[in-house]
Backbone as CSV, one residue per row, in Angstrom:
resi,resn,N_x,N_y,N_z,CA_x,CA_y,CA_z,C_x,C_y,C_z
1,MET,112.407,78.052,126.983,111.694,79.195,127.530,112.391,80.095,125.943
2,MET,114.077,79.704,125.981,114.668,81.146,125.407,113.699,81.298,123.883
3,VAL,113.970,80.181,123.220,113.938,79.585,122.084,112.010,79.722,121.554
4,GLY,111.329,79.518,122.487,109.312,79.888,122.045,109.742,81.840,122.225
5,SER,110.341,82.484,123.314,110.410,83.444,123.071,110.895,84.566,122.541
6,THR,112.039,84.027,121.407,112.446,84.024,120.630,110.875,84.289,119.261
7,TRP,110.692,82.730,119.008,109.939,82.779,117.955,108.350,83.706,118.276
8,ALA,108.212,83.754,120.046,106.921,85.400,120.270,107.423,86.696,119.607
9,ALA,108.971,86.368,119.918,109.574,87.790,118.799,109.029,88.650,117.410
10,LEU,109.050,87.792,117.347,109.508,87.129,115.721,108.534,87.103,114.925
11,GLY,107.054,87.187,115.724,105.541,86.590,115.362,105.053,87.856,115.912
12,LEU,105.012,88.511,117.162,105.043,90.016,117.138,105.640,90.506,116.041
13,SER,107.079,90.902,115.581,107.272,91.670,115.042,106.723,91.814,113.669
14,LEU,106.714,90.903,112.680,105.216,90.368,111.788,104.221,91.140,111.813
15,THR,103.998,91.267,112.718,101.915,91.216,112.880,102.394,92.913,113.391
16,CYS,103.144,93.739,113.672,103.854,95.364,113.634,104.325,95.379,112.176
17,ILE,104.812,94.986,111.048,105.708,95.401,110.460,104.203,95.502,109.797
18,SER,103.435,94.626,109.327,102.079,93.897,108.846,100.835,95.333,108.801
19,ALA,100.594,95.340,110.498,99.439,96.364,110.323,100.646,98.285,110.193
20,PHE,101.984,98.388,110.052,102.791,99.505,110.083,102.687,99.414,107.601
21,SER,102.325,98.390,106.984,102.503,98.473,105.078,100.280,99.112,105.535
22,LEU,100.494,97.989,106.707,98.783,98.281,106.878,98.189,99.434,106.839
23,ILE,98.741,100.382,107.411,98.208,102.015,107.664,99.306,102.453,106.964
24,SER,99.228,102.389,105.736,100.159,103.439,105.185,99.628,103.874,103.965
25,PRO,100.559,105.231,103.160,99.303,105.445,102.375,100.370,105.739,101.294
26,ALA,101.733,105.205,101.378,102.660,104.774,99.632,103.101,103.985,99.685
27,TRP,101.231,103.114,98.984,101.286,101.687,98.365,101.780,102.510,96.885
28,PHE,101.137,103.285,96.379,100.850,104.090,95.007,101.139,104.930,95.222
29,GLN,102.560,105.477,94.274,102.474,107.114,94.324,102.710,107.829,93.201
30,THR,102.383,109.240,93.504,103.114,110.568,92.800,104.620,111.351,93.158
31,PRO,104.399,112.319,92.259,104.899,113.651,93.514,104.531,114.650,94.683
32,SER,102.881,114.251,93.893,101.531,114.557,94.709,100.589,114.211,95.478
33,PHE,100.625,112.471,95.184,99.668,111.867,95.261,100.175,110.479,96.172
34,SER,99.971,110.212,97.128,99.842,109.031,97.085,98.217,107.648,98.041
35,PHE,98.739,106.446,97.463,97.794,105.868,98.302,97.381,104.515,98.753
36,GLY,97.345,104.469,99.344,97.196,102.058,99.611,96.322,102.661,100.213
37,VAL,95.783,100.962,101.070,94.777,99.974,101.244,93.921,100.938,101.852
38,LEU,94.758,101.987,102.427,93.480,102.239,104.245,93.224,103.557,103.822
39,THR,94.724,104.173,103.201,94.449,105.673,103.120,94.982,106.136,102.897
40,TYR,94.812,107.993,102.029,95.151,108.368,100.893,96.156,109.756,101.309
41,CYS,97.508,110.530,100.749,97.242,111.800,101.022,98.257,112.575,99.648
42,PRO,97.614,113.724,99.532,97.978,114.268,99.076,98.392,115.751,99.763
43,TRP,99.388,116.309,98.411,99.869,117.183,99.164,100.889,118.760,98.423
44,PRO,100.738,119.269,98.395,100.933,120.916,96.893,102.693,120.209,96.168
45,GLN,102.562,120.236,94.948,103.206,119.729,94.027,104.617,120.242,95.037
46,GLY,105.712,119.363,94.762,107.039,119.435,96.061,107.170,119.892,97.397
47,ASP,106.006,119.802,98.601,105.831,120.323,99.219,105.276,118.759,100.141
48,SER,106.040,118.297,100.245,105.645,116.769,100.523,105.867,116.609,101.955
49,TRP,106.092,118.312,102.781,105.639,117.940,104.510,104.890,118.751,104.560
50,ASN,103.656,119.388,103.372,102.653,119.600,103.878,101.863,118.322,103.411
51,GLN,101.160,117.337,104.011,100.727,116.185,103.544,99.062,116.918,104.386
52,SER,97.690,116.371,103.384,97.109,116.478,103.780,96.110,114.674,104.399
53,CYS,96.175,113.886,105.005,95.843,112.305,104.842,94.989,111.672,105.414
54,GLY,94.285,111.209,104.489,92.851,110.857,104.996,92.414,109.423,105.277
55,THR,91.884,108.190,105.195,91.257,107.718,105.561,90.174,106.519,104.875
56,PHE,90.296,105.102,104.408,88.555,104.743,104.873,88.331,104.875,105.419
57,ARG,87.260,105.206,106.194,86.387,104.389,107.127,85.724,102.819,107.038
58,SER,85.058,103.180,105.818,84.292,101.550,106.137,84.726,100.573,104.853
59,LEU,84.554,99.525,104.674,84.642,99.161,102.998,83.424,99.921,102.264
60,ASP,82.135,100.893,102.196,81.398,100.884,101.610,82.435,102.829,101.103
61,ASP,82.740,102.915,101.537,84.943,104.609,101.248,84.959,104.331,100.625
62,ILE,84.952,102.237,100.387,86.962,102.356,99.272,86.483,102.116,97.839
63,PRO,86.987,103.136,96.807,86.275,102.908,95.605,86.124,102.089,95.254
64,ASP,86.390,101.601,95.402,87.225,100.075,93.931,86.171,98.167,94.585
65,PHE,85.672,97.864,94.124,85.254,96.260,94.646,86.433,94.902,94.710
66,ALA,87.547,95.587,93.866,88.501,94.592,93.944,89.518,95.794,95.397
67,TRP,89.635,96.264,95.368,89.870,97.633,96.219,89.315,96.488,98.245
68,LYS,87.481,96.546,98.151,87.449,95.897,98.425,88.392,94.630,99.250
69,VAL,88.100,94.302,98.211,88.472,92.407,98.641,89.540,92.585,99.626
70,SER,90.569,93.339,98.500,91.495,92.951,98.721,91.535,93.556,100.240
71,ALA,91.136,94.201,100.376,91.621,94.819,102.512,90.651,94.363,103.526
72,VAL,89.549,93.206,102.701,89.041,92.221,103.245,90.537,91.187,103.987
73,LEU,90.534,90.974,102.847,91.688,89.171,101.791,93.526,89.810,102.980
74,LEU,93.678,91.911,103.362,95.026,91.398,104.078,94.866,92.292,105.173
75,LEU,93.901,91.927,105.410,93.326,92.126,106.817,92.903,91.217,108.487
76,GLY,92.332,90.200,107.374,91.710,88.832,107.915,93.605,87.881,108.347
77,GLY,94.532,89.140,107.216,95.977,88.050,107.145,96.349,89.226,108.207
78,TRP,96.527,90.004,108.917,96.464,90.715,110.028,96.572,89.901,111.226
79,LEU,95.291,90.423,110.996,94.312,89.609,112.793,94.816,87.710,112.951
80,LEU,95.309,87.726,111.956,95.633,85.226,111.892,97.036,85.871,112.883
81,LEU,97.799,86.797,111.617,99.114,86.209,112.715,99.042,87.509,113.587
82,ALA,98.191,88.389,113.692,98.312,89.291,115.327,97.515,87.481,116.845
83,PHE,96.637,86.855,115.532,95.650,86.166,116.550,97.207,84.632,116.917
84,ASN,98.070,84.062,116.458,99.350,83.457,116.546,100.586,84.056,116.751
85,ALA,101.429,85.483,116.689,101.952,86.146,118.306,101.615,86.059,119.047
86,ILE,99.538,86.311,119.594,99.493,86.329,121.040,99.615,84.737,121.501
87,LEU,99.638,83.226,121.172,99.441,82.559,121.455,101.124,82.187,121.211
88,LEU,102.030,82.141,120.597,102.531,82.066,121.208,103.828,82.727,121.811
89,LEU,103.308,84.147,122.173,103.809,85.067,123.443,103.214,84.036,124.480
90,ALA,101.599,83.711,125.029,101.616,83.339,125.641,101.912,81.791,126.245
91,TRP,102.585,80.645,125.412,103.095,79.379,124.727,105.072,80.405,125.311
92,ALA,105.423,81.311,125.753,106.424,81.282,126.135,106.635,81.444,127.372
93,LEU,105.640,81.955,127.643,105.128,82.539,129.554,104.929,82.204,130.149
94,ALA,104.020,80.870,129.278,103.344,79.942,129.681,104.385,79.141,130.775
95,PRO,103.928,78.628,132.182,105.216,76.733,132.873,104.653,75.998,132.647
96,THR,106.070,75.355,131.979,105.885,74.519,131.298,105.196,73.302,132.065
97,ALA,105.539,73.432,133.435,104.165,72.672,133.870,102.572,72.219,132.654
98,LEU,102.260,73.939,133.053,100.357,73.773,133.039,100.849,73.306,131.274
99,CYS,102.107,73.423,130.553,101.577,74.002,129.366,102.716,72.290,128.404
100,PRO,102.988,71.809,128.043,104.344,70.792,128.464,104.373,70.839,126.408
101,ARG,103.450,71.801,126.065,104.032,71.303,124.782,103.888,72.310,124.136
102,LYS,103.904,73.956,124.838,103.497,74.744,124.096,104.746,75.105,123.577
103,GLY,104.863,75.861,122.349,105.255,76.180,121.040,105.503,75.036,120.197
104,SER,105.339,73.647,120.237,105.756,72.562,119.667,104.772,72.477,117.816
105,GLY,104.717,74.091,117.452,104.200,73.673,116.632,103.117,73.700,116.318
106,GLN,101.861,73.787,116.773,100.143,74.075,116.535,100.376,75.595,115.980
107,THR,100.898,76.647,115.520,100.493,77.898,115.975,100.835,77.664,114.314
108,VAL,101.364,76.742,112.926,101.686,76.553,112.153,100.576,77.410,111.377
109,GLY,99.261,75.858,111.392,97.818,76.112,110.413,97.937,77.811,110.559
110,ALA,98.418,78.671,111.395,97.776,80.211,111.325,98.360,80.555,110.397
111,GLU,99.580,80.617,110.703,101.193,81.643,109.647,101.211,81.337,108.660
112,VAL,100.946,79.938,108.592,100.876,79.054,107.072,99.724,79.550,105.960
113,ALA,97.863,79.764,107.112,96.877,80.955,106.508,97.586,82.148,106.275
114,ALA,97.965,83.160,107.893,98.332,83.687,107.401,99.126,84.826,106.069
115,ALA,99.829,83.992,105.508,100.559,84.148,105.062,99.923,84.000,103.097
116,ALA,99.073,83.309,103.254,98.329,83.349,102.414,97.322,84.092,101.561
117,THR,96.503,84.114,102.890,95.756,84.978,102.978,95.544,86.838,102.509
118,THR,97.172,87.022,103.102,98.495,88.535,102.530,98.374,87.757,101.371
119,ALA,98.952,86.897,100.763,99.521,86.788,99.782,98.313,86.699,98.286
120,VAL,97.621,86.423,98.251,96.694,86.759,98.365,95.429,88.191,97.805
121,GLY,95.950,88.849,99.059,95.424,89.790,98.899,96.044,90.763,98.169
122,LEU,97.469,91.364,98.541,98.299,91.891,97.321,98.051,91.362,96.005
123,LEU,97.918,90.092,95.816,98.197,90.355,94.500,96.693,90.671,93.216
124,VAL,95.474,90.364,94.694,94.206,91.080,94.252,94.366,92.679,94.314
125,PHE,95.355,93.464,94.705,94.634,94.977,94.478,96.013,95.556,93.874
126,PRO,96.518,95.328,93.026,96.481,96.436,91.417,95.721,95.836,91.105
127,VAL,94.982,94.812,91.489,93.665,94.381,90.376,93.328,96.868,90.282
128,CYS,92.635,97.442,90.930,91.639,98.653,91.286,92.767,99.566,90.917
129,LEU,93.962,99.584,90.327,94.290,100.539,89.561,93.741,100.930,88.143
130,ALA,92.269,99.279,87.740,91.720,100.104,86.674,90.297,100.948,87.226
131,SER,90.446,101.405,88.092,88.952,101.705,88.817,89.591,103.933,89.064
132,PRO,88.138,104.976,88.587,88.306,105.480,88.417,88.845,106.422,89.384
133,PHE,89.072,105.718,90.954,89.908,106.769,91.658,91.206,106.716,91.206
134,ALA,92.062,105.721,90.779,92.828,105.434,90.058,93.567,106.522,89.030
135,ARG,93.106,105.932,88.139,92.612,106.587,86.612,92.966,107.586,87.218
136,GLU,92.477,108.714,88.275,92.620,109.600,88.592,94.225,110.463,89.370
137,VAL,94.396,110.275,89.795,96.232,110.052,90.596,96.498,109.311,88.977
138,CYS,97.135,108.369,89.228,98.543,107.423,87.598,97.506,108.511,86.775
139,GLY,97.331,108.406,86.407,97.270,109.307,84.747,96.206,107.243,84.666
140,ALA,97.190,107.594,82.546,96.536,105.725,82.630,96.607,105.245,82.397
141,SER,96.112,104.268,84.106,95.884,103.097,84.706,95.384,102.193,84.795
142,SER,95.913,100.482,85.238,95.378,99.996,84.799,94.992,98.531,84.941
143,VAL,94.341,97.210,85.064,94.755,96.356,85.838,96.039,95.940,86.374
144,TYR,97.303,96.325,86.495,98.593,95.735,86.737,99.451,96.189,85.949
145,ARG,99.287,97.780,85.614,99.437,98.674,84.829,99.994,99.948,86.063
146,SER,100.266,100.510,86.289,100.452,101.590,87.840,100.298,103.584,86.921
147,GLY,100.060,104.083,85.646,100.563,104.597,84.371,102.142,105.289,85.349
148,GLN,101.222,106.618,86.190,102.127,107.373,86.168,102.785,107.331,87.949
149,CYS,102.792,106.508,88.255,102.520,105.694,89.950,103.541,104.978,89.525
150,GLN,104.728,105.349,90.478,105.382,104.114,91.121,105.494,103.488,92.278
151,LEU,106.398,102.928,91.963,105.589,101.277,93.851,106.191,101.587,95.141
152,GLY,105.068,102.432,95.797,106.108,102.181,97.031,106.865,101.386,97.926
153,TRP,107.221,102.395,99.109,107.952,101.521,100.172,106.260,100.556,101.191
154,GLY,104.952,101.497,101.071,104.036,100.459,101.997,104.770,98.623,100.489
155,TYR,104.378,99.262,99.060,102.983,97.889,99.275,104.966,96.690,99.489
156,VAL,105.419,97.564,99.175,107.021,96.640,99.419,107.716,95.943,100.567
157,THR,107.296,96.494,101.489,107.266,96.196,102.433,105.963,95.090,103.258
158,ALA,104.586,95.759,102.458,104.100,94.217,103.127,104.414,93.104,101.343
159,ILE,105.080,93.088,101.435,105.010,91.902,100.527,106.597,91.351,101.006
160,LEU,106.980,92.233,101.604,108.157,91.507,102.393,108.159,90.326,103.472
161,ASN,107.369,91.691,103.897,106.475,90.934,105.557,105.449,89.605,105.385
162,ALA,105.167,90.053,104.156,104.548,87.557,103.601,104.944,86.736,104.125
163,VAL,106.378,87.063,102.697,107.908,86.375,102.481,107.955,85.959,104.186
164,LEU,108.254,87.101,104.052,109.175,85.870,105.638,107.374,84.819,106.473
165,ALA,106.027,85.643,106.609,105.748,84.845,107.575,104.987,83.448,106.700
166,GLY,105.598,83.423,105.320,105.632,82.261,105.289,106.848,81.985,104.896
167,LEU,108.297,81.852,104.979,109.720,80.697,105.414,109.733,81.117,107.315
168,LEU,108.678,81.694,107.707,108.409,80.994,109.554,108.285,79.402,109.438
169,PRO,106.822,79.120,108.958,106.111,77.141,109.505,107.418,76.967,108.282
170,MET,108.042,76.842,107.463,108.629,75.973,106.945,110.293,75.811,108.302
171,ILE,110.063,76.631,108.316,111.526,76.519,109.410,111.324,76.153,110.689
172,ARG,109.561,76.332,111.534,109.636,75.827,112.418,108.592,74.049,111.817
173,TRP,108.275,73.472,110.823,107.847,72.808,110.764,108.136,71.457,111.214
174,PRO,108.038,70.881,112.562,108.774,69.388,112.812,108.946,68.093,111.655
175,ARG,110.180,67.986,112.125,110.742,67.264,111.421,110.353,65.416,112.245
176,MET,110.218,64.779,111.149,110.059,62.820,111.820,111.527,62.029,110.672
177,THR,112.054,61.413,110.906,112.751,59.766,111.006,113.550,59.234,111.381
178,LYS,113.275,57.675,110.927,114.139,56.737,112.196,115.391,56.718,111.940
179,VAL,115.111,55.557,113.703,116.261,56.178,113.730,116.569,54.022,114.665
180,GLN,116.755,53.501,113.838,116.832,51.835,114.662,115.243,51.279,115.100
181,GLY,115.033,51.146,114.279,113.519,50.913,114.149,112.888,51.588,115.098
182,LYS,111.967,52.937,115.777,112.167,54.631,116.066,111.563,54.884,116.356
183,THR,110.865,56.058,116.004,110.306,57.047,115.671,110.899,58.053,116.547
184,VAL,111.641,58.646,115.076,111.580,60.280,116.464,111.786,61.091,115.776
185,PHE,111.178,61.921,116.620,109.268,63.684,116.265,111.275,64.638,116.979
186,PHE,111.978,65.088,115.495,112.708,66.804,116.004,111.389,67.493,115.885
187,SER,112.263,69.020,116.228,111.459,70.040,115.735,111.870,71.037,116.253
188,SER,111.374,71.928,115.604,113.279,73.298,115.896,112.824,73.491,116.855
189,ASP,111.251,74.655,117.310,110.864,75.041,118.692,111.250,74.636,119.739
190,THR,111.543,73.401,119.653,112.222,72.595,121.164,113.423,72.187,121.495
191,ASP,113.466,71.500,122.828,114.285,70.991,123.139,114.118,69.378,123.730
192,LYS,113.483,69.490,123.712,112.912,67.303,123.737,113.235,66.276,121.532
193,ILE,113.449,64.926,122.231,113.333,64.171,121.477,112.667,63.889,121.789
194,ILE,111.558,62.897,121.226,110.607,61.804,121.755,110.173,60.539,120.680
195,LEU,111.260,59.684,121.863,111.369,58.290,120.540,110.145,57.501,121.754
196,MET,109.696,56.957,120.256,108.273,56.253,120.269,108.012,54.535,119.349
197,PRO,108.378,53.761,120.556,108.497,52.499,119.613,107.783,52.206,118.265
198,GLU,108.529,51.944,117.620,107.583,51.154,115.879,106.564,50.262,116.089
199,MET,105.044,51.070,115.656,104.998,49.539,116.225,104.514,48.820,114.680
200,SER,104.162,47.116,114.746,104.170,46.240,114.951,102.866,46.831,113.538
201,LYS,103.163,45.797,112.259,102.770,45.955,110.855,102.232,44.053,111.202
């Protein structure tokens, strides 16, 4: 129960951090403007407290095709993380008799897919620096060159979150070994060891 709750808490934490970075406008920024995947914020020079932020409400509002692709991938990665977290939470709260194999590694596939989708979205996003919108903000920016813009905390947070989401499946992956002619399954998130007799060949 305790181990399942721990994985559920980690999954929920990653989901919340991912959502926070996704709605953050601070992916690339200048002294008077910043933008992220879904939001942007201009403010008067030297008065960062007086921001007037806007949101791209649909894919049609996003000013570049690569930007749209990145937004879809990052949103997809977040949805997979959210689905995984809800599933882990359900298994942590469900009675053992009702769900005897809860938390035994069934969500590893969703975690891997979420991490991979998010990583691809993060790699695609800097392509939008060649868009007219980014050039107007960042000056002489181009693909993977930010010009006068600096990397913001929102992008860094998203990268760290993707790394953590990619490491969790490796930690939780069930391990298997052989002991005295029997197959022994070990799982880092269960307190059970399942012994199975070796099949004769």
